[in-house]
Amino acid sequence: MKKILIAGNWKMNLNVSEASLLTKRLQDRIALHKDIEVVLIPSMLDLQPISLQIDRRKFKLAAQNAYHKDSGAFTGEVSFSMLRDLVSYCLIGHSERRHIFNETLEEVQEKVAASFRNGITPILCVGETKTERINKETNQVLEDQMQSALANITASEIESLVVAYEPVWAIGTGDFATPDQAVAAVRTIRQSIASLYGNAVSKNVRVLYGGSVNPDIASDFLKAEGVDGLLVGGASLNYAQFTDIVDAAFEVHHDLEKR
Ligand code: 13P
């Protein structure tokens, strides 16, 4: 059985002491669960101190972004090779990077390759804008984002991949997708992987939902067919809400096991 993954993307929030306080509160409240992975995604600055603070059996770390070259004259950038041994995962192609920082499909592709090359599992973020959904382009957008990101990756690398379906219109808006919309998008994402690497590989890839997730709706998405976890933004900055979301994952997992 695949492990459920609950990830909290803190985005550009919290200084080092605020991040440490949130980590302490989460560590005090969240129990160890062998089938659920909880991933914290603090700012680049907070990663190192938090890595020393966390119980690594309880939490894994992810970076929010990295640069695809391993080293060199790239002022202001941090490479995947620098993040080796510090993080297990890295977000790649988050909609804020694609839309605010104009990250291209080619850059996302290079980052996915660099991430695997450095032993860091990508959490590849894909999703359509409101206009694309209204124009019924959602499937095409997801296919383009998936196919271009995964060019040149081996089947064994792909099996560890995590994909996050984050509709752009649902991020930070309070306007989340319905579980049915998420199921349909996740199906398209898996078909896209299957067309490149076959059905067996596609089934093993974990696909998350993200976009205005809060404790009230977490279970609905965790029970949705094909959804293996959640990528949480705003609610992950609130220890009580994030803990409730992790608890929801514990409950859903417990119910699935009883079946
Ligand atoms: P919100 O949960 O704040 O909508 O953010 C989602 C997100 O972008 C997580 O990466």
Short mmCIF file of C-alpha atoms and ligand atoms in Angstrom, two decimals:
data_model
loop_
_atom_site.label_atom_id
_atom_site.label_comp_id
_atom_site.label_asym_id
_atom_site.label_seq_id
_atom_site.Cartn_x
_atom_site.Cartn_y
_atom_site.Cartn_z
CA MET A 1 0.00 0.00 0.00
CA LYS A 2 1.30 3.46 -0.89
CA LYS A 3 1.98 5.82 2.02
CA ILE A 4 -0.38 8.78 2.28
CA LEU A 5 1.62 12.00 1.94
CA ILE A 6 0.57 15.19 3.71
CA ALA A 7 2.80 18.15 2.85
CA GLY A 8 2.73 21.68 4.23
CA ASN A 9 4.08 24.38 1.91
CA TRP A 10 4.93 27.38 4.08
CA LYS A 11 5.75 29.48 1.00
CA MET A 12 7.55 32.80 1.77
CA ASN A 13 6.38 32.94 5.39
CA LEU A 14 7.98 32.63 8.86
CA ASN A 15 11.42 33.77 9.98
CA VAL A 16 13.77 31.28 11.62
CA SER A 17 12.33 31.59 15.13
CA GLU A 18 8.71 31.53 13.93
CA ALA A 19 9.45 28.45 11.84
CA SER A 20 11.10 26.79 14.83
CA LEU A 21 8.06 27.49 17.02
CA LEU A 22 5.65 26.05 14.44
CA THR A 23 7.89 22.98 14.08
CA LYS A 24 7.92 22.47 17.85
CA ARG A 25 4.14 22.71 18.06
CA LEU A 26 3.70 20.23 15.21
CA GLN A 27 6.26 17.86 16.69
CA ASP A 28 4.48 17.91 20.07
CA ARG A 29 1.09 17.13 18.52
CA ILE A 30 1.63 14.91 15.51
CA ALA A 31 2.12 11.24 16.29
CA LEU A 32 4.38 8.86 14.42
CA HIS A 33 2.48 6.79 11.85
CA LYS A 34 4.25 4.22 9.69
CA ASP A 35 1.88 4.59 6.73
CA ILE A 36 1.65 8.37 6.63
CA GLU A 37 4.45 10.67 5.58
CA VAL A 38 4.31 14.24 6.83
CA VAL A 39 6.49 16.62 4.83
CA LEU A 40 7.37 20.16 5.89
CA ILE A 41 8.28 22.64 3.15
CA PRO A 42 9.76 25.73 4.83
CA SER A 43 11.70 28.53 3.16
CA MET A 44 15.25 27.81 2.02
CA LEU A 45 16.56 29.77 5.02
CA ASP A 46 14.58 27.69 7.51
CA LEU A 47 15.52 24.28 6.10
CA GLN A 48 18.87 23.84 7.87
CA PRO A 49 17.78 24.73 11.43
CA ILE A 50 14.57 22.72 11.06
CA SER A 51 16.55 19.71 9.85
CA LEU A 52 18.34 19.71 13.23
CA GLN A 53 15.10 20.14 15.17
CA ILE A 54 12.82 17.50 13.68
CA ASP A 55 12.39 13.89 14.59
CA ARG A 56 13.16 12.44 11.16
CA ARG A 57 10.91 9.45 11.78
CA LYS A 58 7.98 11.87 12.05
CA PHE A 59 8.76 14.50 9.44
CA LYS A 60 10.55 14.73 6.14
CA LEU A 61 11.70 17.94 4.55
CA ALA A 62 11.19 19.41 1.10
CA ALA A 63 12.54 22.52 -0.59
CA GLN A 64 10.19 24.87 -2.41
CA ASN A 65 12.46 25.27 -5.41
CA ALA A 66 16.05 24.78 -6.59
CA TYR A 67 18.24 25.55 -9.61
CA HIS A 68 18.98 22.83 -12.16
CA LYS A 69 22.75 23.41 -12.50
CA ASP A 70 24.83 21.74 -9.78
CA SER A 71 27.23 24.67 -9.15
CA GLY A 72 28.71 27.74 -10.77
CA ALA A 73 28.24 31.46 -11.26
CA PHE A 74 24.49 31.66 -10.66
CA THR A 75 24.18 34.39 -8.02
CA GLY A 76 21.27 33.95 -5.68
CA GLU A 77 20.45 30.36 -6.63
CA VAL A 78 20.61 27.14 -4.57
CA SER A 79 21.23 23.87 -6.43
CA PHE A 80 19.71 20.42 -5.99
CA SER A 81 23.20 19.12 -5.21
CA MET A 82 23.44 21.56 -2.26
CA LEU A 83 20.13 20.20 -0.96
CA ARG A 84 21.25 16.55 -1.11
CA ASP A 85 21.01 14.89 2.34
CA LEU A 86 19.09 17.91 3.67
CA VAL A 87 15.74 17.28 1.93
CA SER A 88 13.91 14.22 0.68
CA TYR A 89 11.68 16.12 -1.75
CA CYS A 90 11.57 19.34 -3.76
CA LEU A 91 8.53 21.12 -5.17
CA ILE A 92 9.00 21.66 -8.89
CA GLY A 93 6.79 23.75 -11.16
CA HIS A 94 4.59 25.17 -8.41
CA SER A 95 2.00 27.43 -10.02
CA GLU A 96 3.47 30.47 -8.26
CA ARG A 97 6.80 29.74 -9.93
CA ARG A 98 5.20 29.13 -13.31
CA HIS A 99 2.94 32.19 -13.18
CA ILE A 100 4.77 34.79 -11.05
CA PHE A 101 8.34 33.86 -12.04
CA ASN A 102 7.47 32.76 -15.60
CA GLU A 103 9.07 29.34 -15.19
CA THR A 104 8.79 27.51 -18.52
CA LEU A 105 8.02 23.88 -19.36
CA GLU A 106 11.69 23.46 -20.33
CA GLU A 107 12.93 24.81 -17.00
CA VAL A 108 10.57 22.47 -15.16
CA GLN A 109 11.91 19.57 -17.23
CA GLU A 110 15.52 20.47 -16.35
CA LYS A 111 14.65 20.75 -12.67
CA VAL A 112 12.94 17.34 -12.60
CA ALA A 113 16.03 15.78 -14.19
CA ALA A 114 18.38 17.61 -11.78
CA SER A 115 16.29 16.54 -8.81
CA PHE A 116 16.42 12.83 -9.72
CA ARG A 117 20.13 13.14 -10.57
CA ASN A 118 20.75 14.34 -7.01
CA GLY A 119 18.62 11.73 -5.27
CA ILE A 120 15.82 14.14 -4.37
CA THR A 121 12.25 13.12 -5.21
CA PRO A 122 10.39 15.80 -7.16
CA ILE A 123 6.90 16.84 -6.12
CA LEU A 124 5.87 17.95 -9.59
CA CYS A 125 3.04 20.51 -9.44
CA VAL A 126 0.60 20.74 -12.34
CA GLY A 127 -2.72 22.50 -12.80
CA GLU A 128 -4.86 24.65 -15.03
CA THR A 129 -5.88 28.30 -14.74
CA LYS A 130 -9.53 29.39 -14.45
CA THR A 131 -9.60 30.45 -18.11
CA GLU A 132 -8.16 27.12 -19.22
CA ARG A 133 -10.83 25.26 -17.24
CA ILE A 134 -13.62 27.44 -18.67
CA ASN A 135 -12.23 26.80 -22.18
CA LYS A 136 -12.22 23.05 -21.46
CA GLU A 137 -8.44 22.89 -21.85
CA THR A 138 -7.75 21.26 -18.47
CA ASN A 139 -6.79 17.83 -19.86
CA GLN A 140 -4.55 19.29 -22.55
CA VAL A 141 -2.77 21.56 -20.06
CA LEU A 142 -2.17 18.68 -17.64
CA GLU A 143 -0.92 16.41 -20.43
CA ASP A 144 1.46 19.08 -21.74
CA GLN A 145 2.81 19.80 -18.26
CA MET A 146 3.26 16.10 -17.50
CA GLN A 147 4.75 14.98 -20.82
CA SER A 148 7.26 17.81 -21.01
CA ALA A 149 8.34 17.47 -17.36
CA LEU A 150 8.96 13.74 -17.63
CA ALA A 151 10.93 13.58 -20.87
CA ASN A 152 14.27 11.77 -20.33
CA ILE A 153 13.32 10.19 -16.98
CA THR A 154 13.67 6.43 -16.43
CA ALA A 155 10.78 4.16 -15.39
CA SER A 156 12.43 3.33 -12.05
CA GLU A 157 12.86 7.03 -11.25
CA ILE A 158 9.24 7.71 -12.17
CA GLU A 159 7.91 5.20 -9.66
CA SER A 160 9.12 7.36 -6.78
CA LEU A 161 7.75 10.56 -8.34
CA VAL A 162 5.06 12.57 -6.55
CA VAL A 163 2.68 14.72 -8.59
CA ALA A 164 0.51 17.43 -7.03
CA TYR A 165 -2.64 18.45 -8.88
CA GLU A 166 -3.09 22.09 -7.88
CA PRO A 167 -5.66 23.97 -9.97
CA VAL A 168 -4.32 27.53 -10.14
CA TRP A 169 -7.76 29.01 -9.43
CA ALA A 170 -7.99 27.05 -6.16
CA ILE A 171 -4.67 28.20 -4.67
CA GLY A 172 -5.00 30.68 -1.84
CA THR A 173 -8.53 31.57 -2.90
CA GLY A 174 -10.68 29.47 -0.57
CA ASP A 175 -12.29 28.20 -3.79
CA PHE A 176 -11.30 24.51 -3.79
CA ALA A 177 -12.02 22.00 -6.55
CA THR A 178 -14.70 19.38 -5.96
CA PRO A 179 -13.42 15.88 -5.21
CA ASP A 180 -14.95 14.81 -8.59
CA GLN A 181 -12.90 17.45 -10.41
CA ALA A 182 -9.80 16.23 -8.58
CA VAL A 183 -10.55 12.58 -9.46
CA ALA A 184 -10.91 13.49 -13.16
CA ALA A 185 -7.66 15.47 -13.18
CA VAL A 186 -5.78 12.74 -11.32
CA ARG A 187 -7.04 10.22 -13.91
CA THR A 188 -5.65 12.41 -16.71
CA ILE A 189 -2.32 12.70 -14.87
CA ARG A 190 -2.06 8.91 -14.49
CA GLN A 191 -3.03 8.33 -18.13
CA SER A 192 -0.29 10.68 -19.13
CA ILE A 193 2.28 8.74 -17.08
CA ALA A 194 0.86 5.42 -18.38
CA SER A 195 1.28 6.56 -21.99
CA LEU A 196 4.99 7.09 -21.35
CA TYR A 197 5.81 4.33 -18.85
CA GLY A 198 2.88 1.89 -18.75
CA ASN A 199 0.02 1.26 -16.33
CA ALA A 200 1.97 -0.50 -13.59
CA VAL A 201 4.37 2.43 -13.15
CA SER A 202 1.55 4.94 -13.33
CA LYS A 203 -0.34 3.24 -10.48
CA ASN A 204 2.69 3.48 -8.17
CA VAL A 205 3.12 7.24 -8.58
CA ARG A 206 1.56 9.17 -5.73
CA VAL A 207 -0.73 12.00 -6.77
CA LEU A 208 -1.76 14.69 -4.28
CA TYR A 209 -4.49 17.32 -4.36
CA GLY A 210 -3.69 20.92 -3.40
CA GLY A 211 -5.68 24.15 -3.39
CA SER A 212 -7.39 25.73 -0.37
CA VAL A 213 -7.26 22.47 1.63
CA ASN A 214 -8.58 22.90 5.17
CA PRO A 215 -9.49 20.42 7.93
CA ASP A 216 -13.19 20.40 6.88
CA ILE A 217 -12.54 19.14 3.36
CA ALA A 218 -9.35 17.09 3.87
CA SER A 219 -11.13 13.73 4.30
CA ASP A 220 -13.27 14.21 1.18
CA PHE A 221 -10.15 14.53 -0.94
CA LEU A 222 -8.24 11.77 0.86
CA LYS A 223 -11.14 9.39 0.13
CA ALA A 224 -11.31 10.44 -3.54
CA GLU A 225 -10.27 7.74 -6.01
CA GLY A 226 -6.61 7.99 -6.99
CA VAL A 227 -5.73 10.76 -4.51
CA ASP A 228 -2.78 9.73 -2.31
CA GLY A 229 -2.39 12.83 -0.17
CA LEU A 230 -2.59 16.59 0.13
CA LEU A 231 -0.39 19.61 -0.53
CA VAL A 232 -1.50 22.25 1.95
CA GLY A 233 -0.63 25.95 1.79
CA GLY A 234 -2.29 28.47 4.12
CA ALA A 235 -3.64 25.89 6.58
CA SER A 236 -0.14 24.46 7.10
CA LEU A 237 0.92 27.69 8.82
CA ASN A 238 -1.62 27.05 11.56
CA TYR A 239 -0.49 24.18 13.80
CA ALA A 240 -4.00 23.26 14.90
CA GLN A 241 -5.34 23.13 11.34
CA PHE A 242 -2.37 21.21 9.97
CA THR A 243 -2.55 18.73 12.84
CA ASP A 244 -6.27 18.22 12.14
CA ILE A 245 -5.47 17.52 8.48
CA VAL A 246 -2.85 14.93 9.48
CA ASP A 247 -5.36 13.41 11.92
CA ALA A 248 -7.88 13.19 9.05
CA ALA A 249 -5.28 11.20 7.10
CA PHE A 250 -4.83 8.86 10.11
CA GLU A 251 -8.58 8.24 10.20
CA VAL A 252 -8.97 7.69 6.46
CA HIS A 253 -6.03 5.27 6.51
CA HIS A 254 -7.54 3.40 9.46
CA ASP A 255 -10.89 3.07 7.62
CA LEU A 256 -9.16 1.84 4.46
CA GLU A 257 -7.25 -0.80 6.42
CA LYS A 258 -10.45 -2.13 8.01
CA ARG A 259 -12.03 -2.74 4.55
P1 13P B 1 -3.43 27.07 -0.31
O1 13P B 1 -3.69 25.79 0.47
O2 13P B 1 -3.13 28.24 0.51
O3 13P B 1 -4.52 27.28 -1.33
O4 13P B 1 -2.10 26.79 -1.16
C1 13P B 1 -1.98 25.63 -1.91
C2 13P B 1 -0.60 25.53 -2.41
O5 13P B 1 -0.18 26.30 -3.26
C3 13P B 1 0.26 24.50 -1.81
O6 13P B 1 1.43 24.37 -2.56
#
